[in-house]
Coordinates of C-alpha atoms in Angstrom, one line a residue:
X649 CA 26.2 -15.9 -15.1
X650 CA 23.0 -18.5 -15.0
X651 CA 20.9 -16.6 -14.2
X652 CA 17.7 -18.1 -11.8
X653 CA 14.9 -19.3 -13.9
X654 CA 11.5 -17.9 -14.6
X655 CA 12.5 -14.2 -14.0
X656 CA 13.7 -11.4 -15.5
X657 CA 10.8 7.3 -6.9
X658 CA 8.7 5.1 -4.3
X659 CA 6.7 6.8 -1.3
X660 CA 5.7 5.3 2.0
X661 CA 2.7 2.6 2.7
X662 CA -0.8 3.7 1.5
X663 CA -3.8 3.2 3.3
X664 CA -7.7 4.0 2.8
X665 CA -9.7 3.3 -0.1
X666 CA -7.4 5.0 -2.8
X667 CA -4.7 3.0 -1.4
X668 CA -6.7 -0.3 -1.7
X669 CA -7.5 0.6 -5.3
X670 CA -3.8 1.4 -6.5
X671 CA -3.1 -2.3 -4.4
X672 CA -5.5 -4.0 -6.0
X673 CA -8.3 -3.0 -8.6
X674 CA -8.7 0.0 -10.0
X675 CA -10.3 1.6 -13.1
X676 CA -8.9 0.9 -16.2
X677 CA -6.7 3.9 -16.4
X678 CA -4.3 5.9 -19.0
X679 CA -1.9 2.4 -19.2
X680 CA -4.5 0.6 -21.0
X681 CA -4.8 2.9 -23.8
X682 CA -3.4 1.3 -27.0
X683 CA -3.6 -1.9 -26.1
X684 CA -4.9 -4.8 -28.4
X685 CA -6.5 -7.8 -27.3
X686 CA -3.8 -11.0 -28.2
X687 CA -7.0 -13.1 -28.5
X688 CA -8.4 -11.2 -31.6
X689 CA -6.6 -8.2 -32.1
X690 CA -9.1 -6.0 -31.1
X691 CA -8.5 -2.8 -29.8
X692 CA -9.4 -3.0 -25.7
X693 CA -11.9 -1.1 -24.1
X694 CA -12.6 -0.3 -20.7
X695 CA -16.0 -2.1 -19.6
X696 CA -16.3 -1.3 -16.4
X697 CA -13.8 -0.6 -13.0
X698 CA -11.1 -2.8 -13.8
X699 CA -12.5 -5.0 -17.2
X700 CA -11.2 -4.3 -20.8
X701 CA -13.3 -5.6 -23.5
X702 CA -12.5 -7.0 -26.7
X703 CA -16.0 -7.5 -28.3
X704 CA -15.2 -11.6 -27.3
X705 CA -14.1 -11.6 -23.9
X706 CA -13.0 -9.3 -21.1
X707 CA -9.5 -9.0 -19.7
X708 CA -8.8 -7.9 -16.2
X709 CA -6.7 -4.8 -14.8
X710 CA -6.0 -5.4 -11.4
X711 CA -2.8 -2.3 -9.3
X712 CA -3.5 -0.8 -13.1
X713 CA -1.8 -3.8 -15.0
X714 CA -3.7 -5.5 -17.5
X715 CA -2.9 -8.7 -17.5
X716 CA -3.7 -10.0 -21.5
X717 CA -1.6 -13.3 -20.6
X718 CA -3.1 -16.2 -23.4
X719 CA -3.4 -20.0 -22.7
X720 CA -5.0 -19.3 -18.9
X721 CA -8.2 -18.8 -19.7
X722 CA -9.5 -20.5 -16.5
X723 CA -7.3 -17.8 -14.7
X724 CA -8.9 -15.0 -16.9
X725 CA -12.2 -16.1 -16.6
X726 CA -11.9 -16.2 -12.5
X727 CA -10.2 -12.9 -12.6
X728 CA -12.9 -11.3 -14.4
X729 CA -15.4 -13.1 -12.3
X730 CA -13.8 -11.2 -9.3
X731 CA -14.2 -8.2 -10.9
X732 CA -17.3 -8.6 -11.9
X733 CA -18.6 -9.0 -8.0
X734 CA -16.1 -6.1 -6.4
X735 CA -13.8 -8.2 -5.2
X736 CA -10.5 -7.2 -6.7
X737 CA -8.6 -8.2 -3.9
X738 CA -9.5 -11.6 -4.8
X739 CA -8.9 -11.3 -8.5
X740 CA -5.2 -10.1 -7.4
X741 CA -4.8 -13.4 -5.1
X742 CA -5.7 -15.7 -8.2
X743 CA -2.9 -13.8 -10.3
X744 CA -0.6 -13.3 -8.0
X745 CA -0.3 -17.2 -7.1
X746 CA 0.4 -17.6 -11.0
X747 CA 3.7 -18.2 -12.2
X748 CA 5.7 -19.0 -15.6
X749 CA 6.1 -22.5 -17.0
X750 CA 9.8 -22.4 -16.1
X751 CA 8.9 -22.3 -12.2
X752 CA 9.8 -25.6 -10.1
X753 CA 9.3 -24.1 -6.6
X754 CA 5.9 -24.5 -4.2
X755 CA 3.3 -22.7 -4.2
X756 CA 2.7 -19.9 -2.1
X757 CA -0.5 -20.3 0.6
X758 CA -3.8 -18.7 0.1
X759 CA -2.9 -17.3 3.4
X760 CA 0.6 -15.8 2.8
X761 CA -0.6 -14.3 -0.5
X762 CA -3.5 -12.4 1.0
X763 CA -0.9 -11.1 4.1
X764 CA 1.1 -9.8 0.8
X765 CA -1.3 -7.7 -0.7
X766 CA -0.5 -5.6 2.7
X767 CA 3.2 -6.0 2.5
X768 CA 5.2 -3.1 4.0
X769 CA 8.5 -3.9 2.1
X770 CA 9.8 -5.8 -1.3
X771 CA 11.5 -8.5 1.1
X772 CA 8.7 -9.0 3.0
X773 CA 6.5 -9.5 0.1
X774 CA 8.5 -11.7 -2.2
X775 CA 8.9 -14.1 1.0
X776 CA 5.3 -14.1 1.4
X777 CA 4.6 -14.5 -2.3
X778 CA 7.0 -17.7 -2.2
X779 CA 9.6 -16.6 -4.7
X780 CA 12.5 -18.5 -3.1
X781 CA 16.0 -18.0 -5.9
X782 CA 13.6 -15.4 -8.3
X783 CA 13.0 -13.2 -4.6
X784 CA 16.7 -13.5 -3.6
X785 CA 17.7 -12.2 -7.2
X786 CA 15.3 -9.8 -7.4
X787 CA 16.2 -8.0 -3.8
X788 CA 19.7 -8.2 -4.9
X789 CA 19.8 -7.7 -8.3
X790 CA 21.1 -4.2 -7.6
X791 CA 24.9 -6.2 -6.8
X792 CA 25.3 -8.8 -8.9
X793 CA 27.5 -8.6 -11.7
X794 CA 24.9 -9.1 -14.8
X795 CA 23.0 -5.9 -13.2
X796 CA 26.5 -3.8 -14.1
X797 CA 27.3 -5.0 -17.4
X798 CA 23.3 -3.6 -18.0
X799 CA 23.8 -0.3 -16.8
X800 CA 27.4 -0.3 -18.9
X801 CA 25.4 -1.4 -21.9
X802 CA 22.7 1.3 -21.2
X803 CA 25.3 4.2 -20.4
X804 CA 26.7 2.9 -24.0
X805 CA 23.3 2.9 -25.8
X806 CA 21.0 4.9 -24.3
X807 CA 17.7 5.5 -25.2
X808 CA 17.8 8.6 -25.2
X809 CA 14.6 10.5 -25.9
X810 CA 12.9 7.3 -27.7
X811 CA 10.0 5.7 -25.6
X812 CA 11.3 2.5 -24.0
X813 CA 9.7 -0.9 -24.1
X814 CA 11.6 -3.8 -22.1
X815 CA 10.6 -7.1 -22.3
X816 CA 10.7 -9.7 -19.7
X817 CA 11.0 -6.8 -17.7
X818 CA 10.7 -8.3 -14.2
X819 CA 10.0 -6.3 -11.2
X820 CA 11.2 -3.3 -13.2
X821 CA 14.7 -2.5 -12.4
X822 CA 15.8 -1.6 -15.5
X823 CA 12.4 1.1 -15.3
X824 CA 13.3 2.0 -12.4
X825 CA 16.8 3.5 -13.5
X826 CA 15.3 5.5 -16.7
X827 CA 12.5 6.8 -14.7
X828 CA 15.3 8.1 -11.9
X829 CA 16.9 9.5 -15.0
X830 CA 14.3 11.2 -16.4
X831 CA 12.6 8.9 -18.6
X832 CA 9.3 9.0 -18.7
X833 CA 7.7 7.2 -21.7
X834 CA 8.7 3.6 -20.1
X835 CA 6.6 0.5 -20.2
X836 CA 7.3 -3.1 -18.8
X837 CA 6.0 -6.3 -20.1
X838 CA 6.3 -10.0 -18.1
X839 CA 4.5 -13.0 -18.6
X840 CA 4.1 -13.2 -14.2
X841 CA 2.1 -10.8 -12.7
X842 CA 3.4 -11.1 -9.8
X843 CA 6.7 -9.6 -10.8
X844 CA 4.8 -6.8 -12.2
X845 CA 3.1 -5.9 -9.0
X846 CA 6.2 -5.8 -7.3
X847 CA 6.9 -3.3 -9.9
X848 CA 4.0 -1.6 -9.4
X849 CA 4.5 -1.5 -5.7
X850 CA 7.8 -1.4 -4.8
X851 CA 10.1 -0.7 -7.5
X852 CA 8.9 1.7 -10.3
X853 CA 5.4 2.7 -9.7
X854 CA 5.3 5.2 -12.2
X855 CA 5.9 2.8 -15.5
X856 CA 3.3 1.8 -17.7
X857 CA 3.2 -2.6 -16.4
X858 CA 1.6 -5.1 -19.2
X859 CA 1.2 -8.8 -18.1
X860 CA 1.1 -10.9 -21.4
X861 CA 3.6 -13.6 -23.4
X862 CA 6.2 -12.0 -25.6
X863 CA 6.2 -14.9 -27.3
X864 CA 2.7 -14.6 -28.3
X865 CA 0.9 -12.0 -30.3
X866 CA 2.0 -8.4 -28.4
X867 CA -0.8 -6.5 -26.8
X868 CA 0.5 -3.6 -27.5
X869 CA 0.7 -1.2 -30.3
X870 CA 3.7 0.0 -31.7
X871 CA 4.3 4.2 -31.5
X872 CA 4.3 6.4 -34.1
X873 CA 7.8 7.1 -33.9
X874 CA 10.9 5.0 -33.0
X875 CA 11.2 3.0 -29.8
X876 CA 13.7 1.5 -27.7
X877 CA 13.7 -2.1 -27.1
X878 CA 15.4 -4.1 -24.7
X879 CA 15.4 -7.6 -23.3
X880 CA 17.9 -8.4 -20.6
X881 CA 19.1 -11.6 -18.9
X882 CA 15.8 -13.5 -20.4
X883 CA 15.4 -13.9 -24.1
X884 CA 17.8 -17.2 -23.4
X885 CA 14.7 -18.5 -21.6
X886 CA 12.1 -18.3 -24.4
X887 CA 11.3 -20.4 -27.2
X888 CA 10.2 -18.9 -30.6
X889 CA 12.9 -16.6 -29.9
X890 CA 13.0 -15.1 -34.0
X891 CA 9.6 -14.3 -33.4
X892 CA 10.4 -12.1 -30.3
X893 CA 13.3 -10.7 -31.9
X894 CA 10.9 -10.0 -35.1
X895 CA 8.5 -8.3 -33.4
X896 CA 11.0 -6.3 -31.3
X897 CA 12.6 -4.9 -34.4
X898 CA 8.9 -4.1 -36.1
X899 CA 7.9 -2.0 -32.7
X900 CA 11.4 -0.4 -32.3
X901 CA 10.9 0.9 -35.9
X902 CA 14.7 1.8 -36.5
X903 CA 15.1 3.1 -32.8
X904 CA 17.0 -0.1 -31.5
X905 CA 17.3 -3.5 -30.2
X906 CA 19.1 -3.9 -26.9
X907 CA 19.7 -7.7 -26.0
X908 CA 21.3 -8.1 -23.0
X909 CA 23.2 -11.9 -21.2
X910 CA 22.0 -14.2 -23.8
X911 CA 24.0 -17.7 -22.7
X912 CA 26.7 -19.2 -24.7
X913 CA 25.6 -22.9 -25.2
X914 CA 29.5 -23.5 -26.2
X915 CA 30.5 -22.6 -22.7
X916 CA 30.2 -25.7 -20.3
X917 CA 28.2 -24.4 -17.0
X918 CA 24.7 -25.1 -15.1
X919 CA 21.5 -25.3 -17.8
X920 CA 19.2 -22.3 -17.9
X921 CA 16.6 -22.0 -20.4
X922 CA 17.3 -22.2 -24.4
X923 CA 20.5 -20.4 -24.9
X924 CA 22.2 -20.3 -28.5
X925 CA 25.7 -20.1 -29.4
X926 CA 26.9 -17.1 -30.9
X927 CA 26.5 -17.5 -34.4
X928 CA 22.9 -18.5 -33.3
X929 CA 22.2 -15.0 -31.3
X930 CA 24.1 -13.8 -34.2
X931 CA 21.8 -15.1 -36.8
X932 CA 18.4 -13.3 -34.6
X933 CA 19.8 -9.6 -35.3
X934 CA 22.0 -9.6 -38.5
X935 CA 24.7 -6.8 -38.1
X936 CA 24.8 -5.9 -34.6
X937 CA 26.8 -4.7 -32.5
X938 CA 28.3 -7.5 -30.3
X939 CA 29.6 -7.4 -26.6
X940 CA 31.1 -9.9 -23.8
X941 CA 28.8 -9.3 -21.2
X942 CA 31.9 -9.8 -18.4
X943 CA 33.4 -6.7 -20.7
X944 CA 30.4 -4.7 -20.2
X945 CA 30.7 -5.8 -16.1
X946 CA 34.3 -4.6 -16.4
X947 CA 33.8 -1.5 -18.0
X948 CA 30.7 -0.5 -15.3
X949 CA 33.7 -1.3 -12.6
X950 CA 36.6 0.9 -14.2
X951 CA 33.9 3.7 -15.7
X952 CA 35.5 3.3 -19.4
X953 CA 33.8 2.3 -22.6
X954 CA 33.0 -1.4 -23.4
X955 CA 34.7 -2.9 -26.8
X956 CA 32.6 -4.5 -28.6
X957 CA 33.8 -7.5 -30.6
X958 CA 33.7 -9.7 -33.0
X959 CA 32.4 -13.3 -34.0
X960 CA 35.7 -14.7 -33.3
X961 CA 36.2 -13.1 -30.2
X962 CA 32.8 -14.3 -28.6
X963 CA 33.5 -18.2 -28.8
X964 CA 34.2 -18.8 -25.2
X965 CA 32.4 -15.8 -23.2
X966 CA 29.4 -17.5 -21.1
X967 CA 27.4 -14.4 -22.0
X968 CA 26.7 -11.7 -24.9
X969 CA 25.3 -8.6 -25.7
X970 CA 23.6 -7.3 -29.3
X971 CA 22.8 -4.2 -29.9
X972 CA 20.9 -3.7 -33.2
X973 CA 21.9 -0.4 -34.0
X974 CA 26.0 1.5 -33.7
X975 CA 26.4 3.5 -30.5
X976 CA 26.3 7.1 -30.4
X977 CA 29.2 9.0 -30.2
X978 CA 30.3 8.7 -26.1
X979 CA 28.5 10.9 -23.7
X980 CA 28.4 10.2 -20.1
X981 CA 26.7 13.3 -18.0
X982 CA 25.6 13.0 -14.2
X983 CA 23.0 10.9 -14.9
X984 CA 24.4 8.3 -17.0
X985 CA 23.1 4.9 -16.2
X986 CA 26.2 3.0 -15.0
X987 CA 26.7 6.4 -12.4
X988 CA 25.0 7.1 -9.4
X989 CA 22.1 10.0 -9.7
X990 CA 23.1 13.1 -7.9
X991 CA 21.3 13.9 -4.9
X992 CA 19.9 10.4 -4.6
X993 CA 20.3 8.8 -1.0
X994 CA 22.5 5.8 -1.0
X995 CA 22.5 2.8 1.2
X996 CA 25.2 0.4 2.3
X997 CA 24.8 -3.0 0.3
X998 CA 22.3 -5.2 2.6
X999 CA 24.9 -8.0 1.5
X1000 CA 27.0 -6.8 4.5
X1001 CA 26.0 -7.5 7.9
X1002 CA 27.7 -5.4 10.8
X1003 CA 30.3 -4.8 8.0
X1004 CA 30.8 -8.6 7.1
X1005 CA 29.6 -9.6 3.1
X1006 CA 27.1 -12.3 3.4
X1007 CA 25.7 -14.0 0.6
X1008 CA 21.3 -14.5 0.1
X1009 CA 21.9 -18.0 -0.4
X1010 CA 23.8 -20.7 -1.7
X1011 CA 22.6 -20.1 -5.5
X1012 CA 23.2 -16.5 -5.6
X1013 CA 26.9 -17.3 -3.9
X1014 CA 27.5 -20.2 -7.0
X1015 CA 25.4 -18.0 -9.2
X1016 CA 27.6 -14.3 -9.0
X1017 CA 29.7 -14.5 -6.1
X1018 CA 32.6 -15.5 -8.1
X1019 CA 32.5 -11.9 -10.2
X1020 CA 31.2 -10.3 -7.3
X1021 CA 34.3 -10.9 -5.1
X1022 CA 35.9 -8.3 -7.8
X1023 CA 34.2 -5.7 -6.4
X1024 CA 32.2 -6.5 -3.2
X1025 CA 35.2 -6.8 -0.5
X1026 CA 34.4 -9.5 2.5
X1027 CA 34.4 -6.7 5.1
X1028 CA 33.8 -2.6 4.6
X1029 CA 34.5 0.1 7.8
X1030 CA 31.9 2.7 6.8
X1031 CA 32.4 5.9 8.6
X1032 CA 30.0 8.1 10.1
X1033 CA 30.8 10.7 7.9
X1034 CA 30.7 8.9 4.5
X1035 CA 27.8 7.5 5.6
X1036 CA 26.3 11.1 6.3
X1037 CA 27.3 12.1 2.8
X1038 CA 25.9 9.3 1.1
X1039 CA 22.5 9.1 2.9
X1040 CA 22.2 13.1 1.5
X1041 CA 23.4 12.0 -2.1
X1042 CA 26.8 13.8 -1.8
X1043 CA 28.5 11.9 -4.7
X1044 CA 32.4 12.6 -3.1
X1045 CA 35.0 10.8 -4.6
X1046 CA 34.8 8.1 -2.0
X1047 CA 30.8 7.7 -2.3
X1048 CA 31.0 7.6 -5.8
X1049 CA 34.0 5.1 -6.0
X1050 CA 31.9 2.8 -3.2
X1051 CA 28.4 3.1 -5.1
X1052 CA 30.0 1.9 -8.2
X1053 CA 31.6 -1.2 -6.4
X1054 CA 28.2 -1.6 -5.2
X1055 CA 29.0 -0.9 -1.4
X1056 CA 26.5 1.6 -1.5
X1057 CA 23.1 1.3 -3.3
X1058 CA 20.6 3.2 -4.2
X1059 CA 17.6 1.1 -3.1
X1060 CA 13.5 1.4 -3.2
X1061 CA 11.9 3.8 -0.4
X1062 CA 10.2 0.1 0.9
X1063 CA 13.0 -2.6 -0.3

């Protein structure tokens, strides 16, 4: 799948002053501890409500996410400046109208960017914020096909009790999933802010959300024990990708490396990004373990254990998987990732209207329609009953059959 470029427990609408802090400014809080300035390499320091300091210049936290992102220091410096005069609602209008250097779309207004700090939903807002293909694969990322062969890759290497860092992370889906699962050491790191308050917002509000360039010096320190790693449906995008890789394996410290849809360049399709071949995503993590990613969507479909493969065997997939470390011996409980969590409500798809599948849009149709025909049927009868039983998480054999088709979906409080 080509994926669109430049990407990567929720309560009910706040209001009042504490809400307006959480939406826009905020003190610096416990998410900016550790953190090192990619300017110097100084450790940050809270300055004030909503600065970091790092003895050069000051950094901005604005919905609790410090955004350390290098080469806009005009953007910094008008953040701050916002700041600086209690205005954090403005210092979130000038980052959220920033985007990544892949981005070809227009601008979102002044106007429709202030009307989104006081979004009700993630639809509403990613409209308002102008996200056009990045909004329609974020509200749907929940169906498509890639977003199965990450839980199957996830159910197969788990992090387990290690602290998980994901890279490129989006507007946090991957989060989202660990944290339903009990995870609770998880942080998120994406060179778009805006992303990252949808995070913050909508999606996972309870991750740890770093704005900042992986491919530039990490603001982050690495833990003092292993770490988990991942970087899904993205790393094809950046350049300097040994560096990523290098620094991904430094902060993992032996825990492992999870690379997930890195694009085939030998397989003839649409262009996205800088994908290798796969003696080239080979060649970034030496030994791995190696998957075709339309395996891992398979084995997400049939609940069985993806193979992984070898070199030979990788030559005409149009996407991979690498995995720097073997998997575990197989355990799939109630709350593996690539299985609904008990008790959770589930919703039908909001690809089906009055029972009829409709694609978001002509990309996401050429994009994963094709795979998602597999398992997304053109018209579903839902009964009252079923319906009953999956709105109160009752995972009966039919629920659980239809949420891992994707029918059903567990979906943000506000989506």
């Amino acid at each position: 799948m080509r994926g669109p470029a430049g990407h990567a427990a929720t309560g009910n609408a706040t209001a009042g002053p504490a809400a307006a802090e959480e939406r826009t400014g905020g003190a610096a809080g416990p998410g900016t501890a550790g953190l090192v300035s990619p300017g110097n390499g100084a450790p940050l320091r809270a300055c004030g409500p909503g600065l970091l300091s790092d003895g050069e210049r000051r950094w901005p936290v604005v919905a609790g996410i410090p955004w350390l992102r290098t080469g806009r220091e005009e953007l910094r410096r008008r953040a701050v400046r916002r700041i600086e005069e209690g205005d954090p609602d403005g210092a979130a209008l000038v980052l959220l109208a920033d985007t990544d250097d892949w981005w070809d779309g227009p601008a979102p207004s002044l106007g429709d960017v202030r009307t989104a700090l006081r979004s009700a939903t993630l639809r509403e807002a990613v409209t308002l914020l102008g996200m056009g293909r990045v909004g329609a694969y974020f509200l749907h990322r929940w169906s498509d096909p890639t977003w199965l062969a990450v839980l199957a890759l996830t159910a197969r290497h788990s992090p387990g009790g290690l602290p998980v860092l994901e890279l490129a992370c989006g507007a946090g889906h991957l989060l989202r999933e660990l944290r339903l699962r009990g995870h609770r050491d998880v942080t998120g790191i994406d060179v778009v802010f805006a992303k990252l308050w949808l995070a913050r917002r909508f999606v996972v509000p309870g991750a740890r959300l770093v704005c900042a360039d992986v491919t530039a010096p990490w603001p982050l320190r690495p833990p003092d024990r292993p770490a988990y790693v991942a970087c899904h449906d993205a790393l094809y995008f950046l350049p300097r990708k040994e560096e990523v890789v290098r620094r991904a394996l430094a902060y993992a410290g032996g825990g492992g490396v999870v690379l997930g849809h890195c694009h085939n360049s030998l397989v003839d399709g649409p262009t996205a990004g800088l994908p290798l071949d796969p003696a080239g995503w080979r060649a970034l993590l030496p030994g791995a373990v190696c998957y075709d990613d339309a395996d891992l969507t398979r084995a997400a479909l049939d609940g069985t254990l993806p193979r992984s493969q070898g070199a030979g065997e990788l030559a005409g997939c149009e996407a991979m998987a690498l995995v720097s470390i073997p998997p575990p011996p197989p355990v799939r409980g109630p709350l593996s990732p690539d299985r609904p969590v008990p008790g959770r409500s589930l919703r039908p798809n909001p690809l089906y209207h009055d029972g009829l599948l409709r694609w978001p849009g002509e990309r996401w149709r050429d994009e994963y329609g094709p795979a998602a025909r597999t398992y997304l049927p053109d018209r579903v009868d839902l009964s009252p009953a079923l319906l009953a039983d999956a709105r109160a998480g009752r995972l009966t054999p039919q629920v659980a059959d239809l949420a891992r088709r994707r029918v059903l979906v567990d979906l943000p409080e506000r989506w």
